[in-house]
Tab-separated table of C-alpha atoms in Angstrom:
chain	number	residue	atom	x	y	z
A	1	MET	CA	40.461	-17.665	-18.928
A	2	SER	CA	39.711	-21.370	-19.302
A	3	LEU	CA	37.185	-23.269	-17.206
A	4	ILE	CA	39.962	-25.121	-15.407
A	5	HIS	CA	41.532	-21.789	-14.458
A	6	ILE	CA	38.214	-20.522	-13.145
A	7	ALA	CA	37.741	-23.681	-11.145
A	8	SER	CA	41.121	-23.134	-9.532
A	9	VAL	CA	40.418	-19.561	-8.350
A	10	LEU	CA	41.604	-18.996	-4.777
A	11	LEU	CA	39.632	-16.957	-2.226
A	12	PHE	CA	41.723	-14.276	-0.581
A	13	ILE	CA	40.210	-12.296	2.370
A	14	GLN	CA	41.938	-9.079	3.265
A	15	ILE	CA	43.765	-9.260	6.586
A	16	PHE	CA	42.124	-6.138	8.011
A	17	SER	CA	38.743	-7.812	7.715
A	18	PHE	CA	39.566	-10.233	10.506
A	19	ILE	CA	40.524	-7.426	12.848
A	20	TYR	CA	37.187	-5.642	12.778
A	21	ALA	CA	34.904	-8.572	12.169
A	22	GLN	CA	33.456	-8.627	15.669
A	23	ASN	CA	32.308	-5.045	15.384
A	24	VAL	CA	31.030	-5.176	11.833
A	25	ILE	CA	29.175	-8.471	11.336
A	26	PRO	CA	26.104	-8.943	13.489
A	27	GLU	CA	25.461	-12.346	15.018
A	28	VAL	CA	23.430	-14.789	12.924
A	29	THR	CA	20.233	-16.423	14.086
A	30	ILE	CA	19.991	-20.177	13.491
A	31	GLN	CA	16.751	-22.085	13.339
A	32	VAL	CA	16.746	-25.869	13.043
A	33	LEU	CA	13.500	-27.296	11.647
A	34	LYS	CA	11.668	-30.565	12.131
A	35	PRO	CA	11.778	-33.144	10.665
A	36	LYS	CA	14.576	-31.618	8.573
A	37	GLY	CA	15.981	-28.316	7.416
A	38	ILE	CA	17.959	-25.327	8.698
A	39	LYS	CA	17.673	-21.525	8.299
A	40	VAL	CA	20.483	-19.086	9.118
A	41	PHE	CA	19.656	-15.361	9.103
A	42	LEU	CA	22.153	-12.546	8.991
A	43	PRO	CA	20.596	-9.159	9.844
A	44	GLU	CA	21.671	-5.888	8.285
A	45	ASN	CA	24.876	-4.566	9.821
A	46	ALA	CA	24.734	-1.443	11.998
A	47	ASP	CA	27.375	0.341	9.925
A	48	ASN	CA	25.276	0.041	6.743
A	49	LEU	CA	28.175	-1.449	4.847
A	50	PRO	CA	27.140	-2.677	1.406
A	51	THR	CA	26.763	-6.470	1.522
A	52	THR	CA	27.093	-8.340	-1.776
A	53	SER	CA	27.080	-11.951	-0.512
A	54	PHE	CA	26.767	-14.056	2.622
A	55	LEU	CA	28.414	-17.470	3.037
A	56	PHE	CA	27.646	-19.914	5.821
A	57	ASP	CA	30.230	-22.701	6.282
A	58	GLY	CA	29.476	-25.245	9.016
A	59	LEU	CA	30.139	-28.774	10.192
A	60	LEU	CA	27.516	-30.863	11.891
A	61	TYR	CA	28.696	-33.104	14.735
A	62	LYS	CA	27.189	-36.182	16.371
A	63	GLU	CA	24.863	-35.972	19.347
A	64	ASN	CA	26.615	-35.100	22.624
A	65	ALA	CA	30.016	-35.525	20.911
A	66	SER	CA	33.160	-33.461	21.201
A	67	ILE	CA	34.440	-31.245	18.394
A	68	ALA	CA	36.742	-33.790	16.792
A	69	GLN	CA	37.318	-34.861	13.214
A	70	SER	CA	36.001	-38.346	13.915
A	71	ASN	CA	32.631	-36.928	15.114
A	72	ILE	CA	31.772	-34.957	11.996
A	73	VAL	CA	28.469	-36.083	10.438
A	74	ARG	CA	28.421	-33.810	7.383
A	75	PRO	CA	29.171	-30.264	6.168
A	76	ILE	CA	26.435	-27.631	5.985
A	77	TRP	CA	27.345	-24.706	3.766
A	78	GLY	CA	26.081	-22.376	1.073
A	79	PHE	CA	25.394	-18.822	0.101
A	80	GLY	CA	22.408	-16.917	1.467
A	81	ALA	CA	19.927	-14.797	-0.447
A	82	LYS	CA	18.936	-11.220	0.325
A	83	THR	CA	15.469	-11.058	1.908
A	84	GLU	CA	12.765	-8.583	1.073
A	85	THR	CA	12.578	-7.439	4.692
A	86	GLY	CA	16.314	-6.822	4.987
A	87	GLY	CA	19.242	-9.075	5.839
A	88	TRP	CA	20.355	-12.361	4.268
A	89	LEU	CA	18.966	-15.880	4.653
A	90	PHE	CA	20.753	-19.200	4.039
A	91	GLN	CA	18.461	-22.267	3.855
A	92	ASP	CA	19.025	-25.983	3.466
A	93	PRO	CA	15.648	-27.764	3.558
A	94	PHE	CA	17.095	-31.241	3.281
A	95	VAL	CA	19.655	-31.620	6.067
A	96	GLU	CA	18.382	-33.658	9.023
A	97	ILE	CA	19.559	-32.401	12.412
A	98	LYS	CA	18.752	-33.781	15.847
A	99	VAL	CA	18.551	-32.283	19.306
A	100	ASN	CA	21.914	-32.334	21.137
A	101	GLN	CA	23.892	-32.165	17.903
A	102	ARG	CA	26.281	-29.237	17.469
A	103	ILE	CA	27.219	-27.041	14.520
A	104	PHE	CA	30.674	-25.531	14.335
A	105	TYR	CA	30.635	-22.752	11.754
A	106	HIS	CA	32.198	-19.710	10.155
A	107	ILE	CA	30.485	-16.958	8.200
A	108	PHE	CA	31.837	-14.646	5.563
A	109	VAL	CA	30.237	-11.389	4.368
A	110	SER	CA	31.572	-9.761	1.230
A	111	THR	CA	31.398	-5.988	0.749
A	112	GLY	CA	32.357	-5.821	-2.912
A	113	HIS	CA	32.379	-7.801	-6.130
A	114	GLY	CA	36.000	-8.787	-6.159
A	115	GLU	CA	38.835	-8.726	-8.652
A	116	VAL	CA	40.607	-11.517	-10.515
A	117	GLY	CA	44.386	-11.022	-10.608
A	118	GLN	CA	46.859	-12.062	-13.257
A	119	PRO	CA	47.349	-15.848	-13.589
A	120	ASN	CA	50.684	-17.251	-12.455
A	121	SER	CA	52.915	-19.587	-14.409
A	122	ASP	CA	50.537	-22.458	-13.604
A	123	GLY	CA	47.593	-20.503	-14.994
A	124	ILE	CA	46.020	-19.995	-11.560
A	125	ALA	CA	44.759	-16.564	-10.604
A	126	ASN	CA	43.947	-15.158	-7.210
A	127	PHE	CA	40.406	-13.813	-6.658
A	128	THR	CA	40.454	-10.967	-4.148
A	129	LEU	CA	37.096	-10.448	-2.443
A	130	PRO	CA	36.872	-7.749	0.232
A	131	GLY	CA	34.815	-8.607	3.274
A	132	TYR	CA	34.593	-9.696	6.865
A	133	THR	CA	34.394	-13.000	8.668
A	134	HIS	CA	33.310	-14.591	11.924
A	135	THR	CA	35.216	-17.762	12.723
A	136	ASN	CA	34.967	-20.611	15.258
A	137	ARG	CA	31.312	-20.230	16.214
A	138	LEU	CA	29.460	-23.057	17.938
A	139	TYR	CA	25.696	-23.667	17.950
A	140	ASN	CA	24.124	-26.251	20.264
A	141	VAL	CA	20.827	-27.676	18.974
A	142	ILE	CA	18.540	-27.681	22.015
A	143	SER	CA	15.157	-27.733	20.198
A	144	LEU	CA	13.578	-28.123	16.759
A	145	VAL	CA	11.166	-25.598	15.292
A	146	ASP	CA	7.943	-26.272	13.426
A	147	PRO	CA	8.509	-25.319	9.758
A	148	SER	CA	5.262	-23.326	9.753
A	149	ALA	CA	6.596	-20.941	12.426
A	150	PRO	CA	8.054	-17.583	11.394
A	151	GLY	CA	11.599	-17.828	10.120
A	152	PRO	CA	14.518	-16.176	11.886
A	153	HIS	CA	14.377	-13.409	9.261
A	154	CYS	CA	10.790	-12.557	10.269
A	155	ARG	CA	10.819	-9.642	12.676
A	156	GLU	CA	7.751	-8.909	14.749
A	157	THR	CA	5.287	-6.390	13.363
A	158	VAL	CA	2.112	-4.646	14.536
A	159	THR	CA	0.690	-5.104	11.052
A	160	LYS	CA	-2.090	-7.629	10.773
A	161	VAL	CA	-3.445	-9.185	7.597
A	162	ARG	CA	-6.652	-11.166	7.419
A	163	GLY	CA	-5.807	-14.837	7.382
A	164	LYS	CA	-2.029	-14.445	7.166
A	165	ARG	CA	1.049	-14.043	9.379
A	166	VAL	CA	3.391	-11.281	8.159
A	167	CYS	CA	6.848	-9.933	8.971
A	168	ALA	CA	8.102	-6.414	9.511
A	169	GLY	CA	9.124	-4.817	6.247
A	170	GLU	CA	7.324	-7.430	4.143
A	171	THR	CA	5.343	-6.347	1.073
A	172	ILE	CA	1.900	-7.623	1.891
A	173	PHE	CA	0.083	-6.391	-1.202
A	174	GLU	CA	1.378	-5.234	-4.567
A	175	ASP	CA	-0.018	-4.645	-8.055
A	176	ASN	CA	1.910	-3.044	-10.908
A	177	PHE	CA	-1.045	-3.347	-13.293
A	178	ASP	CA	0.527	-5.344	-16.062
A	179	THR	CA	-2.942	-6.853	-16.423
A	180	PHE	CA	-6.218	-6.588	-14.512
A	181	ARG	CA	-6.128	-9.157	-11.724
A	182	GLU	CA	-9.497	-10.430	-10.733
A	183	ASP	CA	-7.936	-12.196	-7.761
A	184	LEU	CA	-6.887	-8.826	-6.274
A	185	TRP	CA	-9.669	-6.454	-7.255
A	186	GLN	CA	-13.413	-6.348	-7.461
A	187	ILE	CA	-15.014	-3.833	-9.836
A	188	ALA	CA	-17.957	-2.113	-8.208
A	189	HIS	CA	-21.374	-2.275	-9.896
A	190	TYR	CA	-24.032	-0.432	-7.953
A	191	ILE	CA	-25.669	2.900	-7.275
A	192	PRO	CA	-24.221	4.598	-4.134
A	193	ILE	CA	-27.517	5.902	-2.882
A	194	ASP	CA	-26.511	5.605	0.781
A	195	HIS	CA	-22.919	6.828	0.285
A	196	PRO	CA	-22.178	9.522	2.920
A	197	GLU	CA	-20.884	11.889	0.231
A	198	HIS	CA	-23.790	11.234	-2.210
A	199	PRO	CA	-21.683	11.591	-5.348
A	200	PHE	CA	-23.540	12.080	-8.629
A	201	VAL	CA	-22.337	8.777	-10.045
A	202	SER	CA	-23.182	5.158	-10.423
A	203	TYR	CA	-20.314	2.680	-10.427
A	204	GLN	CA	-20.628	0.309	-13.336
A	205	ARG	CA	-18.684	-2.570	-14.846
A	206	LEU	CA	-19.208	-1.972	-18.537
A	207	GLN	CA	-18.254	-4.527	-21.181
A	208	SER	CA	-17.835	-2.006	-24.018
A	209	ASN	CA	-16.058	1.274	-23.423
A	210	PRO	CA	-15.364	0.197	-19.824
A	211	THR	CA	-14.936	2.470	-16.843
A	212	VAL	CA	-12.139	0.300	-15.489
A	213	VAL	CA	-9.338	-1.017	-17.692
A	214	VAL	CA	-5.635	-1.768	-17.518
A	215	GLU	CA	-3.602	-0.369	-20.394
A	216	ASN	CA	0.004	0.647	-20.893
A	217	GLY	CA	0.923	-0.537	-17.448
A	218	ASN	CA	-1.682	1.646	-15.677
A	219	LEU	CA	-5.045	1.120	-14.136
A	220	ARG	CA	-7.384	3.620	-15.814
A	221	ILE	CA	-10.683	4.644	-14.205
A	222	SER	CA	-12.828	6.776	-16.515
A	223	PRO	CA	-16.055	8.692	-15.774
A	224	LYS	CA	-18.625	8.859	-18.551
A	225	LEU	CA	-22.068	10.393	-19.134
A	226	GLN	CA	-25.045	8.180	-18.291
A	227	GLN	CA	-27.057	9.918	-21.006
A	228	ASP	CA	-24.654	8.608	-23.668
A	229	LEU	CA	-25.351	5.056	-22.517
A	230	PHE	CA	-29.123	5.687	-22.320
A	231	GLN	CA	-29.264	7.046	-25.881
A	232	ARG	CA	-28.243	3.637	-27.225
A	233	GLN	CA	-31.383	2.283	-25.498
A	234	ASN	CA	-33.622	5.187	-26.560
A	235	LYS	CA	-33.908	6.280	-22.966
A	236	SER	CA	-33.481	9.643	-21.185
A	237	ILE	CA	-31.677	10.402	-17.978
A	238	LEU	CA	-34.721	12.517	-16.975
A	239	SER	CA	-37.221	9.607	-17.156
A	240	GLY	CA	-35.343	6.359	-17.499
A	241	THR	CA	-34.593	3.520	-15.115
A	242	LEU	CA	-31.047	2.442	-14.262
A	243	ASP	CA	-31.101	-1.269	-13.502
A	244	LEU	CA	-27.821	-2.790	-12.305
A	245	THR	CA	-29.394	-5.866	-10.705
A	246	SER	CA	-27.403	-8.238	-12.887
A	247	GLY	CA	-23.947	-8.368	-11.338
A	248	CYS	CA	-24.769	-5.837	-8.636
A	249	THR	CA	-22.097	-5.767	-5.921
A	250	GLU	CA	-24.228	-3.963	-3.275
A	251	LEU	CA	-27.645	-5.641	-3.241
A	252	ARG	CA	-29.496	-2.824	-1.549
A	253	THR	CA	-28.665	-0.239	-4.229
A	254	CYS	CA	-29.071	-1.878	-7.610
A	255	SER	CA	-31.887	-0.035	-9.331
A	256	MET	CA	-33.253	3.499	-9.547
A	257	SER	CA	-35.794	5.372	-11.684
A	258	SER	CA	-35.876	9.078	-12.518
A	259	ILE	CA	-38.914	10.763	-11.133
A	260	GLY	CA	-39.186	14.540	-11.491
A	261	VAL	CA	-35.998	16.189	-10.208
A	262	ASP	CA	-34.884	12.927	-8.583
A	263	ILE	CA	-32.942	11.669	-11.536
A	264	VAL	CA	-30.607	8.706	-11.813
A	265	PRO	CA	-26.940	9.613	-11.337
A	266	PRO	CA	-25.844	11.603	-14.396
A	267	VAL	CA	-22.281	10.192	-14.412
A	268	VAL	CA	-21.104	6.583	-14.801
A	269	SER	CA	-17.745	5.937	-13.148
A	270	GLY	CA	-15.500	3.124	-12.016
A	271	ARG	CA	-14.412	1.924	-8.599
A	272	VAL	CA	-12.324	-1.073	-7.517
A	273	THR	CA	-11.765	-2.573	-4.047
A	274	SER	CA	-9.153	-5.030	-2.797
A	275	ALA	CA	-11.795	-7.778	-2.514
A	276	ARG	CA	-9.679	-10.407	-0.747
A	277	PHE	CA	-7.161	-8.227	1.061
A	278	ALA	CA	-7.615	-6.199	4.228
A	279	PHE	CA	-5.091	-5.153	6.824
A	280	THR	CA	-4.553	-3.230	10.088
A	281	TYR	CA	-1.513	-0.902	10.265
A	282	GLY	CA	1.016	-0.550	7.498
A	283	THR	CA	2.236	1.786	4.797
A	284	ILE	CA	0.377	2.099	1.496
A	285	HIS	CA	2.065	3.628	-1.560
A	286	VAL	CA	-0.033	4.605	-4.586
A	287	ARG	CA	1.661	6.166	-7.633
A	288	ALA	CA	-1.085	7.906	-9.524
A	289	LYS	CA	-2.041	10.725	-11.885
A	290	LEU	CA	-5.127	12.469	-10.478
A	291	PRO	CA	-8.166	13.451	-12.583
A	292	GLN	CA	-8.710	16.999	-13.766
A	293	GLY	CA	-12.031	18.611	-14.627
A	294	ASP	CA	-14.683	20.603	-12.756
A	295	TRP	CA	-16.349	18.817	-9.798
A	296	LEU	CA	-14.311	15.610	-10.215
A	297	TYR	CA	-12.370	14.082	-7.314
A	298	PRO	CA	-10.366	10.893	-6.884
A	299	GLU	CA	-11.043	8.132	-4.400
A	300	ILE	CA	-7.767	6.689	-3.058
A	301	LEU	CA	-9.016	5.285	0.202
A	302	LEU	CA	-8.725	2.751	2.965
A	303	GLU	CA	-12.255	1.747	4.006
A	304	PRO	CA	-13.373	-0.389	7.018
A	305	LEU	CA	-14.027	-4.032	6.351
A	306	SER	CA	-16.463	-4.820	9.210
A	307	LYS	CA	-17.769	-1.325	10.061
A	308	LYS	CA	-17.716	-2.344	13.734
A	309	TYR	CA	-18.420	1.232	14.895
A	310	GLY	CA	-21.335	1.657	12.509
A	311	SER	CA	-21.819	2.666	8.859
A	312	LEU	CA	-23.698	5.955	9.021
A	313	ASN	CA	-21.628	9.014	7.986
A	314	TYR	CA	-18.309	7.142	8.126
A	315	ALA	CA	-18.770	6.173	11.797
A	316	SER	CA	-16.211	3.422	11.310
A	317	GLY	CA	-13.790	5.833	9.658
A	318	VAL	CA	-12.156	6.307	6.255
A	319	LEU	CA	-8.545	7.072	5.501
A	320	LYS	CA	-7.901	9.232	2.457
A	321	VAL	CA	-4.469	8.455	1.101
A	322	ALA	CA	-4.637	11.497	-1.160
A	323	MET	CA	-7.226	13.785	-2.649
A	324	ALA	CA	-6.994	16.874	-4.859
A	325	ARG	CA	-10.237	18.048	-6.434
A	326	GLY	CA	-10.327	18.261	-10.201
A	327	ASN	CA	-11.056	21.947	-10.655
A	328	THR	CA	-8.134	23.946	-12.123
A	329	ASP	CA	-9.923	27.331	-12.292
A	330	VAL	CA	-11.898	27.993	-9.086
A	331	ASP	CA	-12.192	31.067	-6.866
A	332	ASN	CA	-11.068	29.221	-3.687
A	333	GLU	CA	-7.749	27.408	-3.964
A	334	ARG	CA	-8.711	24.979	-1.180
A	335	TYR	CA	-10.960	23.371	-3.837
A	336	SER	CA	-8.397	23.437	-6.612
A	337	ASN	CA	-6.324	20.696	-8.169
A	338	ASN	CA	-3.158	22.312	-6.711
A	339	TRP	CA	-4.334	21.693	-3.113
A	340	LEU	CA	-3.628	18.200	-1.716
A	341	ILE	CA	-5.480	16.877	1.305
A	342	GLY	CA	-5.844	13.487	2.998
A	343	GLY	CA	-5.905	11.678	6.312
A	344	PRO	CA	-8.616	10.379	8.640
A	345	ILE	CA	-12.344	11.061	8.393
A	346	LEU	CA	-14.474	10.183	11.421
A	347	ASN	CA	-17.718	11.926	10.421
A	348	SER	CA	-18.687	12.981	6.880
A	349	ARG	CA	-20.880	15.785	8.227
A	350	CYS	CA	-17.756	17.343	9.717
A	351	ARG	CA	-15.569	16.634	6.724
A	352	SER	CA	-13.113	19.450	7.413
A	353	ALA	CA	-12.853	18.934	11.205
A	354	LEU	CA	-9.613	16.970	10.878
A	355	GLU	CA	-8.233	18.777	7.828
A	356	PHE	CA	-5.225	19.990	9.785
A	357	TYR	CA	-2.843	19.682	6.876
A	358	HIS	CA	-2.592	20.361	3.183
A	359	LYS	CA	0.149	20.391	0.551
A	360	LYS	CA	0.079	23.024	-2.159
A	361	ILE	CA	2.066	22.209	-5.284
A	362	GLU	CA	4.615	24.814	-6.315
A	363	GLY	CA	4.210	27.366	-9.102
A	364	ASP	CA	1.440	27.094	-11.656
A	365	GLN	CA	1.348	23.303	-11.528
A	366	PHE	CA	-1.471	20.969	-10.500
A	367	TRP	CA	-1.327	17.560	-8.856
A	368	GLY	CA	-3.075	16.045	-11.855
A	369	ASP	CA	-0.408	17.222	-14.307
A	370	GLU	CA	1.994	14.346	-13.575
A	371	PHE	CA	2.257	11.091	-11.707
A	372	HIS	CA	3.130	11.339	-8.001
A	373	GLU	CA	3.631	8.707	-5.279
A	374	TYR	CA	1.112	9.237	-2.466
A	375	SER	CA	1.838	7.375	0.757
A	376	LEU	CA	0.035	6.871	4.063
A	377	THR	CA	1.594	5.208	7.096
A	378	TRP	CA	-0.976	3.992	9.593
A	379	SER	CA	0.385	2.778	12.933
A	380	PRO	CA	-1.033	2.181	16.445
A	381	ASP	CA	-0.139	5.741	17.517
A	382	GLU	CA	-0.125	7.991	14.396
A	383	ILE	CA	-1.051	8.517	10.761
A	384	VAL	CA	1.592	10.006	8.452
A	385	LEU	CA	1.032	11.391	4.938
A	386	LYS	CA	3.737	11.710	2.308
A	387	VAL	CA	3.946	12.677	-1.342
A	388	ASP	CA	7.010	11.689	-3.383
A	389	GLY	CA	8.691	10.711	-0.153
A	390	GLU	CA	8.171	14.095	1.520
A	391	GLU	CA	6.080	14.231	4.709
A	392	TRP	CA	3.277	16.764	4.665
A	393	GLY	CA	0.934	15.644	7.472
A	394	ARG	CA	1.096	13.771	10.776
A	395	TYR	CA	-1.981	12.928	12.843
A	396	MET	CA	-1.477	11.897	16.490
A	397	PRO	CA	-4.182	11.045	18.995
A	398	GLY	CA	-5.234	13.658	21.571
A	399	ALA	CA	-5.891	13.163	25.271
A	400	THR	CA	-8.705	10.657	24.714
A	401	GLY	CA	-7.547	9.337	21.335
A	402	LEU	CA	-7.844	10.425	17.776
A	403	ARG	CA	-11.548	11.043	18.359
A	404	SER	CA	-10.731	13.850	20.788
A	405	TRP	CA	-10.058	16.144	17.817
A	406	LEU	CA	-13.707	16.135	16.804
A	407	PRO	CA	-15.610	19.191	18.060
A	408	ALA	CA	-18.651	18.583	20.264
A	409	SER	CA	-20.978	19.554	17.434
A	410	CYS	CA	-19.718	16.553	15.411
A	411	ARG	CA	-20.410	14.013	18.118
A	412	GLY	CA	-23.512	11.841	18.407
A	413	ASP	CA	-24.593	8.499	19.866
A	414	TRP	CA	-22.127	6.701	17.588
A	415	PHE	CA	-19.277	8.631	19.226
A	416	GLU	CA	-19.680	6.688	22.466
A	417	LEU	CA	-18.888	3.407	20.631
A	418	LEU	CA	-15.408	4.713	19.944
A	419	ASN	CA	-14.742	4.575	23.707
A	420	ASN	CA	-14.754	0.771	23.322
A	421	GLY	CA	-11.681	0.977	21.020
A	422	GLY	CA	-8.121	2.095	21.414
A	423	ILE	CA	-6.615	5.525	21.014
A	424	MET	CA	-6.742	5.191	17.232
A	425	ALA	CA	-10.377	4.135	17.067
A	426	PRO	CA	-12.039	3.693	14.674
A	427	PHE	CA	-8.736	3.009	12.906
A	428	ASP	CA	-7.957	-0.121	14.860
A	429	ASP	CA	-9.532	-2.765	12.620
A	430	HIS	CA	-9.058	-4.211	9.122
A	431	PHE	CA	-9.380	-1.797	6.211
A	432	TYR	CA	-9.361	-2.517	2.487
A	433	ILE	CA	-8.156	-0.455	-0.515
A	434	THR	CA	-10.521	1.526	-2.760
A	435	LEU	CA	-9.666	3.318	-5.985
A	436	GLY	CA	-12.149	5.298	-8.005
A	437	VAL	CA	-13.432	8.563	-9.442
A	438	ALA	CA	-16.414	10.442	-7.965
A	439	VAL	CA	-18.200	13.604	-9.079
A	440	GLY	CA	-19.958	16.403	-7.182
A	441	GLY	CA	-21.826	15.159	-4.144
A	442	ILE	CA	-22.793	17.034	-0.976
A	443	VAL	CA	-19.495	17.033	0.950
A	444	GLU	CA	-16.428	17.736	-1.102
A	445	PHE	CA	-17.419	21.099	-2.706
A	446	ALA	CA	-18.642	23.996	-0.535
A	447	ASP	CA	-21.613	26.078	-1.628
A	448	GLY	CA	-20.792	29.434	-3.124
A	449	LEU	CA	-17.827	28.391	-5.258
A	450	SER	CA	-17.401	29.787	-8.749
A	451	THR	CA	-15.347	28.460	-11.651
A	452	GLY	CA	-14.008	29.990	-14.842
A	453	ASP	CA	-15.736	33.258	-15.738
A	454	LYS	CA	-17.503	33.390	-12.382
A	455	ILE	CA	-19.770	30.529	-13.214
A	456	PRO	CA	-21.397	29.505	-9.867
A	457	LYS	CA	-21.404	25.982	-8.568
A	458	PRO	CA	-24.716	24.716	-9.990
A	459	TRP	CA	-26.127	22.868	-6.974
A	460	ARG	CA	-26.621	23.347	-3.274
A	461	ASN	CA	-25.336	20.587	-1.027
A	462	ARG	CA	-28.556	20.462	0.974
A	463	GLY	CA	-30.757	21.001	-2.013
A	464	ARG	CA	-33.269	18.338	-3.110
A	465	LYS	CA	-32.399	19.013	-6.756
A	466	ALA	CA	-28.610	18.663	-6.339
A	467	GLY	CA	-28.031	15.990	-8.974
A	468	PHE	CA	-30.564	17.450	-11.338
A	469	SER	CA	-29.062	20.970	-11.048
A	470	PHE	CA	-25.609	19.526	-11.663
A	471	TRP	CA	-26.784	17.790	-14.837
A	472	GLN	CA	-28.552	20.948	-16.079
A	473	ASP	CA	-25.202	22.739	-16.002
A	474	LYS	CA	-23.416	20.180	-18.187
A	475	GLU	CA	-22.528	22.766	-20.843
A	476	ASN	CA	-20.282	24.493	-18.325
A	477	TRP	CA	-18.500	21.618	-16.594
A	478	TYR	CA	-18.269	18.917	-19.197
A	479	PRO	CA	-15.912	20.867	-21.543
A	480	THR	CA	-13.425	21.115	-18.661
A	481	TRP	CA	-13.059	17.310	-18.452
A	482	SER	CA	-9.899	17.248	-20.550
A	483	THR	CA	-8.178	14.589	-18.441
A	484	PRO	CA	-10.907	13.148	-16.227
A	485	ASP	CA	-9.325	9.728	-15.669
A	486	LEU	CA	-7.548	8.410	-12.562
A	487	LEU	CA	-4.381	6.628	-13.685
A	488	VAL	CA	-2.661	4.332	-11.192
A	489	ASP	CA	0.835	3.004	-11.912
A	490	TYR	CA	1.148	0.815	-8.831
A	491	VAL	CA	-0.230	0.047	-5.375
A	492	LYS	CA	1.989	-1.372	-2.697
A	493	VAL	CA	1.385	-2.063	1.003
A	494	VAL	CA	4.308	-2.786	3.355
A	495	ALA	CA	4.135	-4.141	6.898
A	496	LEU	CA	5.523	-1.875	9.668
């Protein structure tokens, strides 16, 4: 077909579309901007009909004038674009419209891609496009809107983002890890001496053989042995000093020396946080492959930005998006890689107090065998956990809020501060994203566990020699670290 034939295509709208238009097409929302510009938003239709295009066709009339040919100022028309939050948006940023002007308009919504018929003797073909139309609509301009105000497509949301206005359904954070983005993530470089879980790691940003790297479209966080790094410096983990002062991201925990059984953390690992992004309420999706190996566990967390309820023992809360410990051969399946847990933590000393839910993978599989999408929806009245789109846990506040689920033995002076918050306290403030790999510690693995050929867990959680005893058992646990890395395909946060 020649260009002149294409230019001569006629638009044919099926007759039945006019009959049902009123029931199918929702009303548009029009927003006239100052000093110039217009936005027209078409929401999704209630019948969920597939929409392939949206056309706005209007005429602008003079101020306080009748709808007559002589009073037309100019046409306003064009196709809208599909918005991320749902619906379609037509925009013209250049048209100047005044108060008391009127816009007479029609809209057309197509529900297919159309067909071009056979050309007639003049070489002109009909183009049949199925759809629906609203005709003879009139909009009176009674006020102009500041262009910085939310657009008509922006639905109200309970989600809050630090320093930004957001809309319902909007993607407020996303990283597909095509490269490592320093503007989104900060790599931790410190010794977590005061971490409530006391993992046997230091988090380090290494220049060679890094713990954090992006490769093949994934974020890779890899634990390594501190002794291997010390050997290059002719130092020993049993007597050396670990000095992370240069580039330390937590100034109070930057250096440590081994003295007797109090040795420096035997494992070097990686950890990243969403340095410039924090939010309240929303849904986070993380597609990841979890680490496997004895005494490893992933950190896929939301952590409090301000710690307004305190910092001791997670007093300001932590949300675990997903966690399955790395052990694949352990005598208690609750601590196995086939047992998924997650949700809120209000007190690290009562780690299991809110472990109401778990998800066991089917058959002889483990969560670390393949990638899975782990999701957590955090709202003002509940916390919902999903894996691969399937819900497996839902936390709702009790009579006095979420805190009411903590037993009396888990409550202290800090607990009274939660009374100053809402029913979801401490989960009513900004939280940021954390991704990492931890090892051992005094919380995640119960005493008395055995792995493999009845090899006992080498440390006691309350023992002074915990880290030392763990290191002394290296010949048993290190060979199990076949796939110790946390791999993350993407992270996405969507406003509610």
